[in-house]
Short mmCIF file of C-alpha atoms in Angstrom, two decimals:
data_model
loop_
_atom_site.label_atom_id
_atom_site.label_comp_id
_atom_site.label_asym_id
_atom_site.label_seq_id
_atom_site.Cartn_x
_atom_site.Cartn_y
_atom_site.Cartn_z
CA MET A 285 267.74 86.56 214.50
CA LEU A 286 267.61 83.36 212.49
CA TRP A 287 263.84 83.69 212.02
CA LEU A 288 264.32 87.29 210.85
CA VAL A 289 266.87 86.22 208.24
CA LEU A 290 264.64 83.38 207.05
CA GLY A 291 261.63 85.70 206.89
CA VAL A 292 263.49 88.31 204.85
CA GLY A 293 264.82 85.61 202.53
CA LEU A 294 261.38 84.10 202.04
CA PHE A 295 259.87 87.51 201.34
CA GLY A 296 262.59 88.25 198.80
CA LEU A 297 262.02 84.91 197.06
CA LEU A 298 258.28 85.60 196.91
CA ALA A 299 258.87 89.07 195.46
CA VAL A 300 261.18 87.75 192.76
CA THR A 301 258.70 85.00 191.89
CA LEU A 302 255.84 87.48 191.57
CA TRP A 303 257.94 89.81 189.44
CA TRP A 304 259.01 87.00 187.14
CA ASN A 305 255.53 85.57 186.64
CA VAL A 306 253.25 88.60 186.92
CA TRP A 307 254.90 92.00 186.64
CA ARG A 308 257.86 91.34 184.39
CA VAL A 309 257.57 93.13 181.05
CA ILE A 310 258.89 91.07 178.21
CA ALA A 311 260.25 93.09 175.33
CA PRO A 312 258.73 92.12 171.97
CA SER A 313 261.00 90.09 169.76
CA ARG A 314 262.43 91.73 166.69
CA VAL A 315 263.95 90.55 163.47
CA GLU A 316 267.60 91.38 163.33
CA GLU A 317 269.11 91.68 159.89
CA ARG A 318 272.53 90.06 159.66
CA PRO A 319 274.50 90.16 156.41
CA GLY A 320 275.16 86.67 155.16
CA ALA A 321 272.86 85.04 157.75
CA GLU A 322 271.20 82.70 155.30
CA PHE A 323 270.79 78.95 155.07
CA PRO A 324 273.29 77.40 152.68
CA ALA A 325 272.14 76.07 149.33
CA GLY A 326 270.40 72.73 149.71
CA PHE A 327 269.52 73.25 153.38
CA LEU A 328 266.42 71.19 154.26
CA TRP A 329 263.79 73.13 156.20
CA GLY A 330 260.91 71.01 157.39
CA ALA A 331 258.83 69.28 160.04
CA GLY A 332 257.38 65.85 160.65
CA GLU A 333 254.79 63.54 162.18
CA ASP A 334 255.22 60.40 164.25
CA ALA A 335 252.37 58.11 163.20
CA TYR A 336 250.36 57.31 166.36
CA GLN A 337 251.00 60.68 168.02
CA HIS A 338 249.52 62.64 165.13
CA GLU A 339 247.37 60.45 162.90
CA GLY A 340 244.46 59.76 165.23
CA SER A 341 241.89 56.95 164.98
CA SER A 342 244.51 54.27 165.59
CA PHE A 343 243.44 51.74 168.21
CA ASN A 344 244.88 48.37 167.16
CA ASN A 345 248.15 48.78 169.06
CA ASP A 346 249.58 48.30 172.53
CA TRP A 347 249.80 52.02 173.31
CA SER A 348 246.09 52.59 172.68
CA ARG A 349 245.24 49.59 174.87
CA TRP A 350 247.52 50.89 177.60
CA GLU A 351 245.80 54.30 177.53
CA ARG A 352 242.48 52.57 178.23
CA SER A 353 243.76 50.48 181.11
CA THR A 354 242.60 50.94 184.71
CA PRO A 355 243.65 52.91 186.64
CA ALA A 356 244.24 55.50 183.91
CA PRO A 357 248.02 55.72 183.31
CA ILE A 358 248.00 59.30 181.98
CA ASP A 359 247.11 62.38 184.00
CA ARG A 360 243.36 63.09 184.07
CA GLY A 361 242.72 60.02 181.93
CA ALA A 362 243.92 61.72 178.76
CA ARG A 363 243.88 59.59 175.61
CA HIS A 364 245.23 59.93 172.13
CA GLU A 365 241.88 59.53 170.31
CA CYS A 366 242.06 61.80 167.24
CA GLY A 367 245.60 63.17 167.77
CA THR A 368 245.94 66.04 165.32
CA ASP A 369 243.80 64.09 162.83
CA PHE A 370 246.71 63.94 160.40
CA TRP A 371 245.31 60.73 158.90
CA ASN A 372 242.45 62.77 157.45
CA ARG A 373 244.00 66.24 157.18
CA TRP A 374 247.40 65.44 155.68
CA ARG A 375 246.73 67.31 152.43
CA GLU A 376 245.91 70.46 154.38
CA ASP A 377 248.98 70.02 156.60
CA PHE A 378 251.32 69.59 153.62
CA ALA A 379 249.87 72.69 151.95
CA LEU A 380 250.46 74.73 155.12
CA ALA A 381 254.02 73.42 155.36
CA ALA A 382 254.65 74.43 151.75
CA GLN A 383 253.26 77.90 152.45
CA ASP A 384 255.76 78.20 155.30
CA GLY A 385 258.58 77.53 152.89
CA HIS A 386 259.35 73.96 153.94
CA THR A 387 261.51 71.94 151.60
CA ALA A 388 261.39 68.62 153.49
CA HIS A 389 258.94 66.56 155.50
CA ARG A 390 258.97 63.37 157.53
CA ILE A 391 256.09 60.99 158.13
CA GLY A 392 255.99 57.99 160.43
CA LEU A 393 254.38 54.66 159.55
CA GLU A 394 251.99 52.98 161.96
CA TRP A 395 252.82 49.27 161.88
CA SER A 396 249.43 48.33 163.32
CA ARG A 397 247.68 50.03 160.40
CA ILE A 398 249.83 48.36 157.78
CA GLU A 399 249.80 44.85 159.33
CA PRO A 400 246.72 44.76 161.57
CA THR A 401 246.80 40.94 161.65
CA ARG A 402 249.96 38.85 161.55
CA GLY A 403 250.97 38.39 157.92
CA VAL A 404 247.97 40.32 156.54
CA TYR A 405 248.69 43.74 155.05
CA ASP A 406 246.10 46.48 154.73
CA GLN A 407 246.36 47.69 151.14
CA GLU A 408 244.20 50.74 151.82
CA ALA A 409 246.59 51.92 154.55
CA LEU A 410 249.58 51.38 152.28
CA ALA A 411 247.82 53.27 149.49
CA ARG A 412 247.15 56.19 151.88
CA TYR A 413 250.81 56.40 152.85
CA ARG A 414 251.80 56.15 149.19
CA ASP A 415 249.45 59.02 148.32
CA MET A 416 250.99 61.10 151.10
CA LEU A 417 254.49 60.55 149.80
CA ARG A 418 253.53 61.07 146.16
CA THR A 419 251.89 64.39 147.09
CA MET A 420 254.96 65.49 149.02
CA LYS A 421 257.24 64.67 146.08
CA GLU A 422 255.19 65.63 143.05
CA GLN A 423 253.04 68.50 144.30
CA HIS A 424 255.21 70.17 146.94
CA HIS A 425 258.65 68.96 145.85
CA PHE A 426 259.62 68.03 149.40
CA THR A 427 262.59 65.89 150.24
CA THR A 428 260.85 62.97 151.92
CA PHE A 429 261.79 61.16 155.12
CA VAL A 430 260.01 58.06 156.44
CA ASN A 431 260.34 56.56 159.92
CA LEU A 432 259.37 52.90 160.20
CA TRP A 433 258.57 52.65 163.89
CA HIS A 434 257.89 54.86 166.91
CA PHE A 435 256.85 53.16 170.16
CA THR A 436 253.67 51.30 169.08
CA LEU A 437 253.33 47.59 168.33
CA PRO A 438 250.37 45.86 166.68
CA LEU A 439 248.37 44.00 169.32
CA TRP A 440 249.25 40.63 167.82
CA ALA A 441 252.97 41.49 168.17
CA ALA A 442 252.63 42.88 171.70
CA ASP A 443 250.67 39.81 172.83
CA ASP A 444 253.42 37.58 171.48
CA GLY A 445 256.07 39.22 173.66
CA GLY A 446 257.01 42.24 171.56
CA PHE A 447 260.70 42.88 171.00
CA GLU A 448 261.60 40.38 173.74
CA ASN A 449 260.47 37.59 171.43
CA PRO A 450 263.12 36.82 168.78
CA ARG A 451 260.36 35.70 166.39
CA LEU A 452 259.26 39.30 166.02
CA MET A 453 262.32 40.01 163.90
CA GLU A 454 260.91 37.77 161.17
CA ARG A 455 257.73 39.81 161.07
CA TRP A 456 259.71 43.06 161.28
CA ASP A 457 261.81 42.00 158.31
CA ALA A 458 258.69 41.23 156.28
CA TYR A 459 257.03 44.51 157.30
CA VAL A 460 260.08 46.56 156.26
CA LYS A 461 260.26 44.80 152.89
CA VAL A 462 256.59 45.53 152.19
CA CYS A 463 257.08 49.21 153.09
CA ALA A 464 260.23 49.51 150.99
CA THR A 465 258.63 47.83 147.97
CA THR A 466 255.38 49.80 148.15
CA LEU A 467 256.64 53.21 149.21
CA GLY A 468 260.28 53.19 148.17
CA PRO A 469 259.90 55.11 144.88
CA PHE A 470 258.72 58.16 146.82
CA VAL A 471 261.14 58.03 149.78
CA ASP A 472 264.47 59.85 149.87
CA TYR A 473 265.58 58.89 153.38
CA TRP A 474 264.53 56.11 155.79
CA SER A 475 264.99 55.80 159.53
CA THR A 476 264.43 52.57 161.46
CA MET A 477 263.10 54.04 164.70
CA ILE A 478 263.08 57.31 166.62
CA ASP A 479 263.84 57.76 170.33
CA SER A 480 264.81 54.13 170.86
CA GLN A 481 266.68 55.12 174.03
CA ILE A 482 263.49 56.59 175.51
CA TYR A 483 261.57 53.42 174.66
CA ALA A 484 264.24 51.27 176.32
CA LEU A 485 264.59 53.46 179.42
CA THR A 486 260.99 54.55 180.04
CA GLY A 487 259.33 51.40 178.73
CA TYR A 488 261.58 48.68 180.12
CA MET A 489 263.68 50.13 182.94
CA ILE A 490 261.20 52.57 184.51
CA GLY A 491 257.96 51.08 183.23
CA GLU A 492 256.06 54.33 182.69
CA ILE A 493 255.02 53.55 179.11
CA PRO A 494 254.36 50.34 177.17
CA PRO A 495 255.53 47.64 177.08
#
């Protein structure tokens, strides 16, 4: 009797699974008009990038080195490589965002691009970020957001102990001042870092990502 009950239950579970994944007909979505359902004046509608994840061609940081370690830490040996190629296609991306009616945009700064060697700042990288922000402000009239850090450290900083080394705060302070001085005229809002809790939990406690 028990086997019969288990068999019927298993068959029912299989039938429901097949219906949900194969035979279920999903009704097409529709736009529902609602009087007064509008964003309030001044509502910011936008999107954003997080430096390393989107820019591509960024290899002078601890995350890129980790991706190339052995055995491969990411499923099927996947690597960042070109990302979404935002570093080269940012003008096109901003134009598309403007066409979609965006009024705000956030970019992230890649510390390893800006300060590839301790105390040495890449003026070409800073100029690229400045051009991005100027275009957002002057051409598309976006409200601009800039995030200073998201998970990646320059190799020189990682090799010196990363955030566990108190000396890094001196370099961080200098990095932030350079960014603020160079980019500040085109930035409306700054954020220090994004997803710091994920970095602390997954990077330090679990150890699934750098450091």
